[in-house]
Coordinates of C-alpha atoms in Angstrom, one line a residue:
Chain A
F1 CA -37.5 -43.2 186.8
N2 CA -39.6 -42.0 189.8
S3 CA -42.4 -39.7 188.7
A4 CA -43.3 -39.1 192.3
D5 CA -39.9 -37.4 193.1
I6 CA -41.4 -34.0 192.4
A7 CA -38.3 -32.0 193.4
A8 CA -36.2 -33.6 190.7
F9 CA -38.3 -32.0 187.9
K10 CA -37.8 -28.6 186.3
D11 CA -38.7 -26.6 183.2
V12 CA -41.8 -26.3 181.0
W13 CA -41.7 -28.3 177.8
V14 CA -43.8 -28.1 174.7
F15 CA -44.1 -31.0 172.2
C16 CA -43.7 -29.4 168.8
E17 CA -45.5 -31.4 166.2
Q18 CA -44.3 -31.4 162.6
R19 CA -45.9 -32.8 159.6
E20 CA -43.8 -33.3 156.4
G21 CA -41.1 -31.3 158.1
K22 CA -43.3 -28.3 158.8
L23 CA -44.2 -27.0 162.2
M24 CA -47.9 -26.9 163.1
P25 CA -49.7 -23.7 164.1
T26 CA -50.5 -25.2 167.5
D27 CA -46.7 -25.3 168.3
F28 CA -46.5 -21.5 168.2
E29 CA -49.7 -21.2 170.3
L30 CA -48.3 -23.6 172.9
I31 CA -44.9 -22.1 173.0
S32 CA -46.5 -18.7 173.5
K33 CA -48.6 -20.0 176.4
G34 CA -45.7 -22.1 177.8
R35 CA -43.6 -18.9 177.9
D36 CA -46.1 -17.4 180.4
L37 CA -46.1 -20.6 182.6
A38 CA -42.3 -20.8 182.5
N39 CA -42.1 -17.1 183.6
E40 CA -44.5 -17.8 186.5
L41 CA -42.4 -20.7 187.6
G42 CA -39.1 -18.9 186.9
V43 CA -37.8 -21.7 184.8
N44 CA -36.8 -22.3 181.1
L45 CA -39.3 -23.0 178.3
C46 CA -38.1 -25.8 176.1
G47 CA -39.5 -27.2 172.8
L48 CA -39.2 -30.9 172.0
L49 CA -39.0 -31.5 168.3
L50 CA -38.9 -34.9 166.7
G51 CA -38.5 -35.5 163.0
G52 CA -36.5 -36.8 160.1
E53 CA -32.9 -35.8 159.3
G54 CA -32.7 -32.0 158.9
I55 CA -35.6 -31.1 161.1
E56 CA -33.2 -29.1 163.2
A57 CA -33.5 -26.3 160.6
A58 CA -37.1 -25.7 161.8
A59 CA -36.2 -25.4 165.5
K60 CA -34.9 -21.9 165.7
E61 CA -38.3 -20.5 164.6
L62 CA -39.8 -21.8 167.9
G63 CA -37.4 -19.5 169.7
G64 CA -39.1 -16.5 168.0
Y65 CA -42.3 -17.3 169.9
G66 CA -40.6 -17.7 173.3
A67 CA -38.7 -21.0 173.6
D68 CA -35.3 -20.6 175.4
K69 CA -34.2 -24.0 174.2
V70 CA -35.3 -26.6 171.7
Y71 CA -34.4 -30.3 172.1
V72 CA -34.2 -31.9 168.7
C73 CA -34.4 -35.6 168.1
E74 CA -33.6 -36.6 164.5
S75 CA -34.0 -40.0 162.9
P76 CA -35.4 -41.4 159.7
M77 CA -37.8 -43.4 161.9
L78 CA -39.3 -40.1 163.2
S79 CA -40.0 -38.3 159.9
V80 CA -43.6 -39.6 159.8
Y81 CA -45.6 -39.8 163.1
N82 CA -45.6 -43.2 164.6
T83 CA -47.0 -43.8 168.1
D84 CA -44.4 -46.4 169.1
A85 CA -41.3 -44.5 167.9
Y86 CA -42.4 -41.1 169.2
A87 CA -43.5 -42.5 172.6
K88 CA -40.2 -44.3 173.0
V89 CA -38.1 -41.3 172.2
I90 CA -40.2 -38.8 174.2
C91 CA -40.4 -41.0 177.3
D92 CA -36.6 -41.7 177.2
V93 CA -35.8 -38.0 176.9
I94 CA -38.3 -37.1 179.6
E95 CA -36.9 -39.7 182.0
E96 CA -33.4 -38.3 181.4
L97 CA -34.1 -34.5 181.5
K98 CA -37.2 -34.4 183.8
P99 CA -39.4 -31.5 182.8
E100 CA -42.1 -30.5 185.3
A101 CA -44.8 -29.6 182.8
F102 CA -45.3 -31.0 179.3
L103 CA -47.8 -29.5 176.9
I104 CA -49.0 -31.2 173.7
G105 CA -51.4 -29.9 171.1
A106 CA -54.7 -31.8 171.1
T107 CA -54.5 -32.7 167.4
N108 CA -55.4 -36.2 166.2
I109 CA -51.7 -37.0 166.7
G110 CA -51.3 -35.3 170.1
R111 CA -54.3 -37.1 171.4
D112 CA -52.8 -40.4 170.3
L113 CA -49.4 -39.7 171.7
A114 CA -50.0 -38.0 175.0
P115 CA -52.0 -40.8 176.8
R116 CA -49.5 -43.4 175.7
C117 CA -46.6 -41.4 177.2
A118 CA -48.6 -40.5 180.4
A119 CA -49.3 -44.2 181.0
R120 CA -45.7 -45.1 180.5
L121 CA -44.4 -42.3 182.7
H122 CA -47.0 -43.0 185.4
T123 CA -48.2 -39.4 185.5
G124 CA -51.4 -37.4 185.1
L125 CA -52.7 -36.0 181.8
C126 CA -55.5 -33.5 181.4
A127 CA -57.2 -33.5 177.9
D128 CA -58.1 -30.6 175.7
C129 CA -57.4 -27.8 178.1
T130 CA -58.6 -24.3 177.3
H131 CA -56.9 -22.4 180.1
L132 CA -53.7 -22.9 182.0
D133 CA -52.3 -21.2 185.1
I134 CA -49.5 -21.7 187.6
D135 CA -49.8 -18.5 189.7
V136 CA -52.7 -18.7 192.1
A137 CA -53.4 -14.9 191.9
N138 CA -53.7 -15.2 188.2
Y139 CA -56.0 -18.2 188.6
I140 CA -58.2 -16.3 191.0
Q141 CA -58.4 -13.4 188.6
F142 CA -59.5 -15.9 185.9
L143 CA -62.2 -17.3 188.1
R144 CA -63.5 -13.9 188.8
E145 CA -64.1 -13.3 185.1
A146 CA -65.0 -16.8 183.9
S147 CA -66.9 -18.4 186.8
T148 CA -69.8 -17.9 189.1
L149 CA -67.7 -19.0 192.1
D150 CA -67.5 -16.8 195.1
V151 CA -63.7 -16.7 195.1
D152 CA -63.3 -14.4 198.1
S153 CA -65.0 -16.8 200.5
Q154 CA -62.5 -19.6 199.7
K155 CA -59.2 -20.4 201.2
W156 CA -56.3 -20.2 198.8
D157 CA -52.7 -21.5 199.1
M158 CA -50.9 -18.7 197.4
E159 CA -47.7 -20.7 197.3
D160 CA -49.3 -23.5 195.2
R161 CA -47.0 -24.2 192.2
N162 CA -49.1 -26.9 190.5
L163 CA -50.2 -26.4 186.9
K164 CA -53.9 -25.7 187.0
M165 CA -55.5 -27.1 183.9
T166 CA -58.9 -25.9 183.1
R167 CA -61.2 -27.6 180.6
P168 CA -64.8 -27.6 179.6
A169 CA -66.9 -30.7 180.4
F170 CA -70.3 -31.6 179.1
G171 CA -70.2 -29.1 176.3
G172 CA -69.1 -26.2 178.4
H173 CA -71.9 -26.4 180.9
L174 CA -69.4 -27.3 183.5
M175 CA -65.7 -26.3 183.8
A176 CA -63.2 -28.3 185.7
T177 CA -59.8 -27.3 186.9
I178 CA -57.6 -30.4 187.2
I179 CA -54.3 -30.7 189.0
C180 CA -51.6 -33.4 189.1
P181 CA -50.1 -32.8 192.5
R182 CA -48.2 -36.0 193.2
F183 CA -46.5 -36.9 189.9
R184 CA -44.4 -35.3 187.2
P185 CA -44.3 -34.2 184.5
C186 CA -47.7 -32.7 184.7
M187 CA -49.1 -33.3 181.2
A188 CA -51.8 -31.5 179.3
T189 CA -53.1 -31.6 175.8
V190 CA -54.3 -28.2 174.7
R191 CA -57.1 -27.5 172.3
P192 CA -55.8 -26.0 169.0
G193 CA -56.9 -22.4 168.4
V194 CA -57.4 -21.5 172.1
M195 CA -54.1 -20.0 173.1
K196 CA -52.9 -16.7 171.6
K197 CA -49.7 -16.7 169.6
N198 CA -47.0 -14.2 170.5
P199 CA -45.6 -12.0 167.8
F200 CA -42.5 -13.5 166.2
D201 CA -39.2 -12.0 167.4
Q202 CA -36.2 -12.6 165.2
A203 CA -33.7 -11.7 168.0
K204 CA -35.2 -14.3 170.3
A205 CA -35.1 -16.9 167.5
D206 CA -31.4 -16.2 166.9
A207 CA -30.8 -16.6 170.7
C208 CA -32.6 -19.9 171.0
V209 CA -30.4 -22.8 172.0
I210 CA -30.6 -26.1 170.1
E211 CA -29.7 -29.3 172.0
K212 CA -29.7 -32.8 170.7
P213 CA -30.3 -35.3 173.6
A214 CA -29.2 -38.9 173.2
F215 CA -31.8 -41.5 172.5
T216 CA -32.0 -45.0 171.2
L217 CA -34.6 -46.2 168.7
G218 CA -34.5 -49.6 166.9
E219 CA -36.8 -51.7 164.8
A220 CA -37.8 -53.8 167.9
D221 CA -39.3 -50.6 169.5
V222 CA -41.8 -50.1 166.7
K223 CA -44.7 -52.6 166.2
T224 CA -46.7 -50.5 163.8
E225 CA -45.9 -49.5 160.2
V226 CA -47.3 -46.4 158.5
T227 CA -47.6 -47.5 154.8
E228 CA -49.0 -44.3 153.4
V229 CA -50.0 -40.8 154.4
V230 CA -52.8 -39.3 152.2
K231 CA -53.8 -35.7 152.3
A232 CA -57.3 -34.7 151.5
A233 CA -57.5 -33.4 148.0
K234 CA -59.4 -30.3 149.0
K235 CA -57.7 -27.4 150.7
L236 CA -58.5 -27.3 154.3
V237 CA -61.0 -24.7 155.5
D238 CA -59.2 -22.5 158.0
L239 CA -62.1 -22.2 160.5
I240 CA -59.8 -21.7 163.5
G241 CA -57.8 -18.9 161.9
A242 CA -60.9 -17.1 160.6
D243 CA -62.1 -13.8 162.1
I244 CA -65.6 -14.1 160.6
I245 CA -67.6 -17.4 160.2
V246 CA -71.0 -17.8 158.6
S247 CA -72.4 -21.2 159.6
V248 CA -75.4 -23.0 158.3
G249 CA -77.5 -25.7 160.0
R250 CA -80.4 -27.9 159.3
G251 CA -82.4 -24.7 158.4
I252 CA -81.1 -24.8 154.9
S253 CA -82.7 -28.2 154.2
K254 CA -85.4 -27.0 151.8
D255 CA -82.8 -25.7 149.4
V256 CA -79.4 -26.9 150.4
E257 CA -77.4 -25.5 147.5
G258 CA -79.2 -22.2 147.6
G259 CA -78.7 -21.9 151.4
I260 CA -75.0 -22.6 151.1
K261 CA -74.7 -20.0 148.3
L262 CA -76.4 -17.4 150.5
A263 CA -74.0 -18.1 153.3
E264 CA -71.0 -17.9 150.9
E265 CA -72.2 -14.6 149.7
L266 CA -72.6 -13.2 153.2
A267 CA -69.2 -14.7 154.2
A268 CA -67.6 -13.1 151.1
E269 CA -69.1 -9.7 152.0
L270 CA -67.8 -10.0 155.6
G271 CA -64.4 -11.4 154.6
G272 CA -65.0 -14.8 156.3
V273 CA -65.5 -18.5 155.7
V274 CA -68.4 -20.9 155.8
G275 CA -68.9 -23.3 158.6
G276 CA -71.6 -25.8 159.4
S277 CA -73.3 -27.7 162.2
R278 CA -73.0 -31.5 162.5
A279 CA -76.4 -31.9 160.8
T280 CA -75.0 -30.4 157.6
I281 CA -71.9 -32.6 157.7
D282 CA -73.8 -35.8 158.5
S283 CA -76.2 -35.0 155.6
G284 CA -73.3 -34.6 153.3
W285 CA -74.0 -31.0 152.5
L286 CA -70.6 -29.8 153.6
S287 CA -67.3 -31.6 154.1
A288 CA -66.2 -32.5 157.6
D289 CA -63.5 -29.7 157.7
H290 CA -66.4 -27.2 157.9
Q291 CA -67.8 -28.6 161.1
V292 CA -68.0 -26.4 164.2
G293 CA -68.8 -28.0 167.5
Q294 CA -67.7 -30.4 170.1
T295 CA -66.7 -33.1 167.6
G296 CA -65.7 -30.5 165.0
K297 CA -63.6 -27.4 165.5
T298 CA -63.7 -25.0 168.4
V299 CA -63.7 -21.4 167.0
H300 CA -63.8 -18.0 168.5
P301 CA -64.0 -15.6 165.7
K302 CA -64.8 -11.9 166.0
V303 CA -68.2 -12.6 164.4
Y304 CA -70.1 -15.8 164.2
V305 CA -73.3 -15.8 162.1
A306 CA -75.5 -18.8 162.8
L307 CA -78.0 -19.3 159.9
G308 CA -80.7 -21.9 160.7
I309 CA -78.8 -23.5 163.5
S310 CA -80.9 -24.4 166.5
G311 CA -78.0 -24.3 169.0
A312 CA -77.6 -27.8 170.5
I313 CA -75.0 -27.8 173.2
Q314 CA -72.6 -29.8 171.1
H315 CA -72.6 -26.9 168.6
K316 CA -72.5 -24.2 171.2
A317 CA -69.5 -25.8 172.8
G318 CA -67.6 -25.1 169.7
M319 CA -68.5 -21.4 169.2
Q320 CA -69.9 -19.8 172.3
D321 CA -66.8 -17.9 173.0
S322 CA -67.1 -15.9 169.8
E323 CA -66.9 -12.2 170.4
C324 CA -70.2 -11.5 168.6
I325 CA -72.8 -14.0 167.7
I326 CA -75.6 -13.2 165.3
A327 CA -78.4 -15.8 164.9
V328 CA -81.1 -16.1 162.3
N329 CA -83.7 -18.7 163.0
K330 CA -87.4 -19.2 162.2
N331 CA -88.0 -20.5 165.7
D332 CA -87.9 -17.8 168.4
T333 CA -87.4 -20.4 171.2
A334 CA -84.2 -21.9 169.5
P335 CA -81.5 -22.2 172.2
I336 CA -79.0 -20.4 169.9
F337 CA -80.8 -17.1 170.9
E338 CA -79.8 -17.7 174.5
I339 CA -76.2 -16.9 173.6
A340 CA -76.7 -14.7 170.5
D341 CA -75.7 -11.0 170.8
Y342 CA -78.1 -10.2 168.0
G343 CA -81.0 -12.3 167.0
I344 CA -83.4 -12.1 164.1
C345 CA -86.4 -14.4 164.1
G346 CA -87.2 -15.1 160.5
D347 CA -86.6 -17.3 157.4
L348 CA -82.9 -17.4 156.6
F349 CA -83.6 -17.5 152.9
K350 CA -85.3 -14.1 153.1
V351 CA -83.1 -12.5 155.8
T352 CA -79.6 -13.5 154.5
P353 CA -79.8 -11.7 151.1
L354 CA -81.2 -8.7 152.8
L355 CA -78.5 -8.7 155.4
T356 CA -75.8 -9.2 152.7
E357 CA -77.2 -6.2 150.8
A358 CA -77.5 -4.1 154.0
I359 CA -73.9 -4.8 154.9
R360 CA -72.7 -4.0 151.4
A361 CA -74.6 -0.7 151.5
A362 CA -73.3 0.1 155.0
K363 CA -69.7 -0.5 153.8
A364 CA -70.3 1.6 150.7
A365 CA -71.6 4.4 152.9
K366 CA -68.5 4.5 155.0
Chain B
M1 CA -59.9 -65.4 167.5
K2 CA -61.8 -63.1 169.8
I3 CA -62.5 -59.4 170.0
I4 CA -62.8 -57.6 173.3
V5 CA -64.8 -54.4 173.1
S6 CA -64.5 -51.9 175.9
I7 CA -67.7 -49.8 176.2
K8 CA -68.9 -47.1 178.5
Q9 CA -72.3 -46.0 179.7
V10 CA -72.6 -42.3 179.5
P11 CA -75.3 -39.6 180.1
D12 CA -77.0 -38.7 176.8
T13 CA -75.7 -35.2 176.4
S14 CA -77.8 -34.6 173.2
G15 CA -80.7 -33.8 175.6
K16 CA -80.6 -31.0 178.1
V17 CA -77.7 -31.1 180.4
A18 CA -78.8 -30.4 184.0
V19 CA -76.3 -28.8 186.4
N20 CA -76.9 -28.9 190.2
P21 CA -76.8 -25.7 192.2
D22 CA -73.4 -26.7 193.6
G23 CA -72.0 -26.9 190.1
T24 CA -71.9 -30.7 189.7
L25 CA -73.7 -32.5 187.0
N26 CA -77.2 -33.8 187.7
R27 CA -76.7 -37.3 186.4
A28 CA -80.0 -38.6 187.8
S29 CA -82.0 -36.3 185.5
M30 CA -80.4 -37.6 182.4
Q31 CA -80.9 -40.7 180.3
T32 CA -78.0 -43.0 179.8
I33 CA -76.8 -44.5 176.5
T34 CA -73.9 -46.5 175.3
N35 CA -71.2 -44.1 174.3
P36 CA -71.6 -43.5 170.5
D37 CA -68.0 -44.2 169.4
D38 CA -68.2 -47.4 171.4
M39 CA -71.2 -48.5 169.4
N40 CA -69.0 -48.1 166.3
A41 CA -66.3 -50.3 167.9
L42 CA -68.9 -52.9 168.8
E43 CA -70.3 -52.8 165.3
A44 CA -66.8 -53.3 163.8
A45 CA -66.4 -56.3 166.1
L46 CA -69.8 -57.8 165.2
K47 CA -69.0 -57.3 161.4
M48 CA -65.8 -59.4 161.9
K49 CA -67.9 -61.9 163.8
D50 CA -70.3 -62.1 160.9
A51 CA -67.4 -62.7 158.5
T52 CA -65.3 -65.1 160.5
G53 CA -67.4 -66.4 163.3
C54 CA -65.1 -65.1 165.9
K55 CA -66.1 -64.4 169.5
V56 CA -67.0 -61.0 170.8
V57 CA -66.7 -60.1 174.5
V58 CA -67.9 -56.7 175.8
V59 CA -66.4 -55.3 178.9
T60 CA -67.4 -52.2 180.9
M61 CA -66.4 -50.6 184.2
G62 CA -69.2 -48.9 186.0
P63 CA -71.9 -49.1 188.7
P64 CA -74.3 -52.2 188.6
P65 CA -76.9 -50.5 186.4
A66 CA -74.4 -50.6 183.6
A67 CA -75.3 -54.2 183.2
G68 CA -78.4 -53.0 181.3
M69 CA -76.1 -51.6 178.6
L70 CA -74.2 -54.8 178.4
R71 CA -77.5 -56.7 177.8
E72 CA -78.1 -54.4 174.9
A73 CA -74.6 -55.3 173.5
L74 CA -75.5 -59.0 173.9
A75 CA -78.8 -58.3 172.1
M76 CA -76.9 -56.8 169.2
G77 CA -74.8 -60.0 168.9
A78 CA -72.0 -60.0 171.4
D79 CA -71.3 -63.4 173.0
E80 CA -70.2 -62.6 176.5
A81 CA -70.3 -59.6 178.8
I82 CA -68.1 -58.6 181.7
L83 CA -69.1 -55.9 184.2
V84 CA -66.2 -54.5 186.2
S85 CA -67.6 -53.0 189.4
A86 CA -66.3 -52.4 192.8
R87 CA -66.3 -49.5 195.3
E88 CA -62.5 -49.5 195.2
F89 CA -62.6 -48.6 191.5
G90 CA -64.8 -45.5 192.0
G91 CA -63.3 -42.0 191.5
S92 CA -60.7 -43.2 189.0
D93 CA -59.3 -40.8 186.4
T94 CA -58.2 -42.1 183.0
Y95 CA -54.9 -43.5 184.3
A96 CA -56.6 -45.5 187.0
T97 CA -59.5 -46.6 184.8
S98 CA -57.1 -47.9 182.2
Q99 CA -55.2 -49.9 184.8
I100 CA -58.4 -51.5 186.0
L101 CA -59.7 -52.2 182.5
A102 CA -56.3 -53.6 181.4
A103 CA -56.3 -55.9 184.4
A104 CA -59.8 -57.1 183.4
V105 CA -58.7 -57.7 179.8
N106 CA -55.7 -59.6 181.2
R107 CA -58.1 -61.8 183.1
I108 CA -60.2 -62.4 180.0
G109 CA -57.0 -63.2 178.3
V110 CA -55.5 -61.8 175.1
E111 CA -54.3 -64.4 172.6
A112 CA -52.1 -64.0 169.5
D113 CA -55.1 -63.6 167.2
D114 CA -57.1 -61.2 169.3
I115 CA -58.1 -57.5 168.9
V116 CA -59.1 -55.1 171.7
M117 CA -61.4 -52.3 170.5
C118 CA -62.6 -49.1 172.1
G119 CA -64.3 -45.9 171.0
R120 CA -62.2 -42.9 170.3
Q121 CA -63.6 -41.0 173.2
A122 CA -66.6 -40.9 175.6
I123 CA -69.0 -38.0 175.2
D124 CA -69.0 -37.3 179.0
G125 CA -65.3 -37.0 179.7
D126 CA -64.1 -36.3 176.1
T127 CA -60.6 -37.2 176.9
A128 CA -59.8 -39.9 174.3
Q129 CA -57.2 -41.2 176.8
V130 CA -58.4 -44.6 178.1
G131 CA -57.8 -46.5 174.9
P132 CA -54.2 -45.6 174.4
Q133 CA -53.5 -45.9 178.1
M134 CA -54.9 -49.5 178.1
A135 CA -52.8 -50.3 175.1
E136 CA -49.7 -49.1 176.9
K137 CA -50.6 -51.1 180.1
L138 CA -51.3 -54.2 177.9
H139 CA -48.1 -53.7 175.9
L140 CA -50.1 -53.7 172.7
P141 CA -49.6 -51.6 169.6
Q142 CA -52.4 -49.0 169.3
I143 CA -54.1 -47.5 166.3
T144 CA -56.5 -44.6 167.1
Y145 CA -59.1 -42.8 165.0
A146 CA -59.9 -45.9 162.9
A147 CA -62.2 -45.3 159.9
D148 CA -61.6 -48.6 158.2
I149 CA -60.2 -51.9 159.5
T150 CA -59.2 -55.0 157.5
K151 CA -57.7 -58.1 159.0
E152 CA -55.8 -60.7 156.9
G153 CA -54.2 -63.5 159.0
N154 CA -52.5 -61.8 161.9
T155 CA -52.0 -58.5 160.0
V156 CA -54.4 -55.6 160.7
T157 CA -54.5 -52.7 158.3
V158 CA -56.3 -49.6 159.5
K159 CA -57.2 -46.3 157.8
R160 CA -56.4 -43.8 160.6
M161 CA -57.9 -40.3 160.2
L162 CA -55.9 -37.1 160.4
E163 CA -57.4 -33.6 160.4
D164 CA -56.4 -33.1 156.7
G165 CA -56.4 -36.7 155.4
Y166 CA -55.5 -40.1 156.7
M167 CA -52.6 -42.5 157.1
T168 CA -52.7 -46.3 156.5
I169 CA -51.2 -48.2 159.4
K170 CA -50.3 -51.9 159.5
T171 CA -49.7 -53.9 162.6
Q172 CA -49.9 -57.4 163.9
T173 CA -52.4 -58.9 166.3
P174 CA -52.9 -58.6 169.2
C175 CA -53.4 -54.9 169.0
L176 CA -55.8 -52.2 170.3
I177 CA -57.9 -50.1 167.9
T178 CA -60.0 -47.0 168.8
C179 CA -62.9 -46.4 166.5
I180 CA -64.7 -43.3 165.1
K181 CA -68.2 -42.9 163.7
E182 CA -67.0 -42.9 160.1
L183 CA -66.2 -46.6 160.5
N184 CA -69.7 -47.9 160.2
E185 CA -73.4 -47.6 161.1
P186 CA -74.2 -49.6 164.3
R187 CA -76.9 -52.2 163.9
Y188 CA -80.1 -52.4 165.9
M189 CA -80.9 -55.0 168.5
S190 CA -83.1 -57.7 167.0
V191 CA -86.2 -59.0 168.9
G192 CA -84.6 -62.5 168.8
G193 CA -81.4 -60.9 170.0
V194 CA -83.0 -59.3 173.0
F195 CA -84.6 -62.6 173.9
E196 CA -81.3 -64.4 173.6
A197 CA -79.4 -61.7 175.5
Y198 CA -80.8 -62.9 178.8
G199 CA -79.4 -66.4 178.2
K200 CA -75.9 -65.3 177.4
P201 CA -73.2 -65.1 180.1
L202 CA -72.8 -61.8 182.0
T203 CA -70.0 -62.0 184.6
T204 CA -69.1 -59.4 187.2
Y205 CA -65.5 -58.8 188.2
G206 CA -65.3 -57.4 191.6
Y207 CA -62.1 -56.1 193.4
D208 CA -61.3 -59.6 194.6
D209 CA -61.3 -61.0 191.1
L210 CA -58.7 -58.5 189.9
K211 CA -56.7 -57.7 193.0
D212 CA -53.9 -60.2 192.2
D213 CA -53.1 -58.5 188.9
P214 CA -49.9 -56.5 189.2
L215 CA -51.7 -53.5 187.6
I216 CA -54.1 -53.4 190.6
D217 CA -52.6 -51.7 193.5
A218 CA -53.8 -49.0 196.0
T219 CA -51.5 -46.5 194.3
T220 CA -52.9 -47.1 190.8
I221 CA -56.7 -47.4 191.2
G222 CA -59.6 -45.4 192.4
L223 CA -59.5 -41.9 193.7
K224 CA -56.3 -42.4 195.6
G225 CA -54.5 -44.0 192.7
S226 CA -55.5 -41.3 190.2
P227 CA -52.6 -38.9 189.3
T228 CA -55.0 -36.1 188.5
N229 CA -57.5 -34.6 190.9
I230 CA -60.2 -32.0 190.5
F231 CA -59.0 -28.8 192.0
K232 CA -62.2 -26.8 191.3
S233 CA -65.3 -27.3 189.2
F234 CA -67.5 -24.4 188.4
T235 CA -70.1 -23.1 186.0
P236 CA -69.3 -20.3 183.6
P237 CA -71.4 -17.1 184.0
Q238 CA -74.4 -17.0 181.8
K239 CA -73.8 -14.7 179.0
G240 CA -76.3 -11.8 179.2
A241 CA -79.2 -12.2 176.9
G242 CA -78.6 -10.6 173.6
M243 CA -80.8 -8.2 171.6
M244 CA -83.6 -9.7 169.6
L245 CA -84.2 -7.5 166.6
E246 CA -87.9 -7.2 165.9
G247 CA -89.1 -8.1 162.4
A248 CA -87.2 -9.9 159.6
D249 CA -87.3 -7.4 156.9
K250 CA -85.0 -4.9 155.1
A251 CA -85.2 -2.4 157.9
T252 CA -84.1 -5.0 160.5
C253 CA -81.1 -6.0 158.4
E254 CA -80.2 -2.4 157.9
K255 CA -80.4 -1.8 161.6
L256 CA -78.1 -4.8 162.2
A257 CA -75.6 -3.6 159.5
G258 CA -75.7 -0.2 161.2
I259 CA -74.8 -1.8 164.6
L260 CA -71.9 -3.8 163.0
A261 CA -70.7 -0.6 161.3
A262 CA -70.8 1.3 164.6
K263 CA -68.8 -1.5 166.3
H264 CA -66.3 -1.3 163.4
I265 CA -66.9 -5.0 162.6
I266 CA -67.5 -4.0 159.0

């Protein structure tokens, strides 16, 4: 296998993660984005789905979001994620079929798997991408909107066919576009919740081709054993899918339960969910699945309400792309006001109930 | 038994991040710290040392000032420190970095009873790639996102966190584990530890010390050996300042509700 023989590689692939036989939401996001990239390159978009016996049944659905073909690898040894088994099968199939780009969701599993495979294949991997381009004209357009660069004064090679992988660094203060010009496949993990999902198309799902590539996998290939998989008892808070998020920060410290209750009431009135800064999670006020920020979830809801959150860069990194940010904070120099669309300087315990009431009244008046 | 802990010196991003006019990071203006997840890895190693008396070796790749961070690790209780530093190693991406660190670990030597530990990810690059890539280059099994580690004989059992729960994974030593903050609370340096730290061995591996390892090759290290390159780096435009609503009373909230209604948000 020669990863430097670039001409031998073709097609865009998406690793389609499954847990307990169910596809993950990131699969559909990545298939949708992969469709654009495959179109720009004029190649096929393929899903790669690994799982236990019968996982093939889930494959056609991927076609509904844009996959031309899904490669399915079935084995009892693949039903539960295992680094060794998955890396072996994926690398074998990639060495045989040679995709030019390979996208993986940056889940806890994707971030375990992708670097292992990239190291084995001797190729480049860009982590946690938030934007992907092939076409240089599209990339220039992206820079015009999302950067302070003077794009017109720069020289561009319009024939460049490399995957341009853009990701935030240092909490979004700096953006970097990474390329992998000399090796293939060009690999990227993509932050969940960032790419927009296409509408499902049944006709395309029906037309999707399923293929089962040959692979070998034996006990000797697997040095780790998963003895149990435990799901958190509580239902996961769907921060990424929420349109409205009301988040609380250290500002609720004088009455934690009361503060969370006020946030819940406001969230209920707006039809959203409650999130929190790292301070609230570290203090044990909210469970970790509520955490917004660099080490929590990246969200971009239509409305993000920050109650008593100062706005450290680690927090802003996870929410600054929200369409509308409303901040309530006692301190008028809090950095959260730098990115807020609407700011109220005041005590959240006084302002939040008034705001909930005002919104209720405004809705009633409509 | 020994535990090799790979740690990294990073800018402290909890302070203000300064960006130069050309869009690059102004590192000189920032304090440096040991990467937080790496502190959890080091603490996990030191706990095993407390329990079993095993040896703990810390290793880092970086410029010569990173030796200060290694002294801190020695002051916490590590026995030996290795600084991997050479001009040839500069500009490495995660692939090249893992090649070099794996070569350094090979030189330290991994025996049947040993564990290699890393943090899950560094707060400057945020890639979470170097640990698994080192594991691959060292042909070791890996377990990432470790929130609990127990070792009995040569069997290591790890609670590995998922987004919505965890899995329990068993493997044999030698293995590589990447650690997260849920694992433990890192200890402080002791005054005695700081004093002793300057008497403990701190070795530097330069290019010549590692060049004979098959992993070290002009095509696999440094800027030239890095599969990924930076194509562009840029700063996002500052979002225009928003509107501060004067007052914090009923009228203010009604005004905001009115704006949200006008924008069809509610």
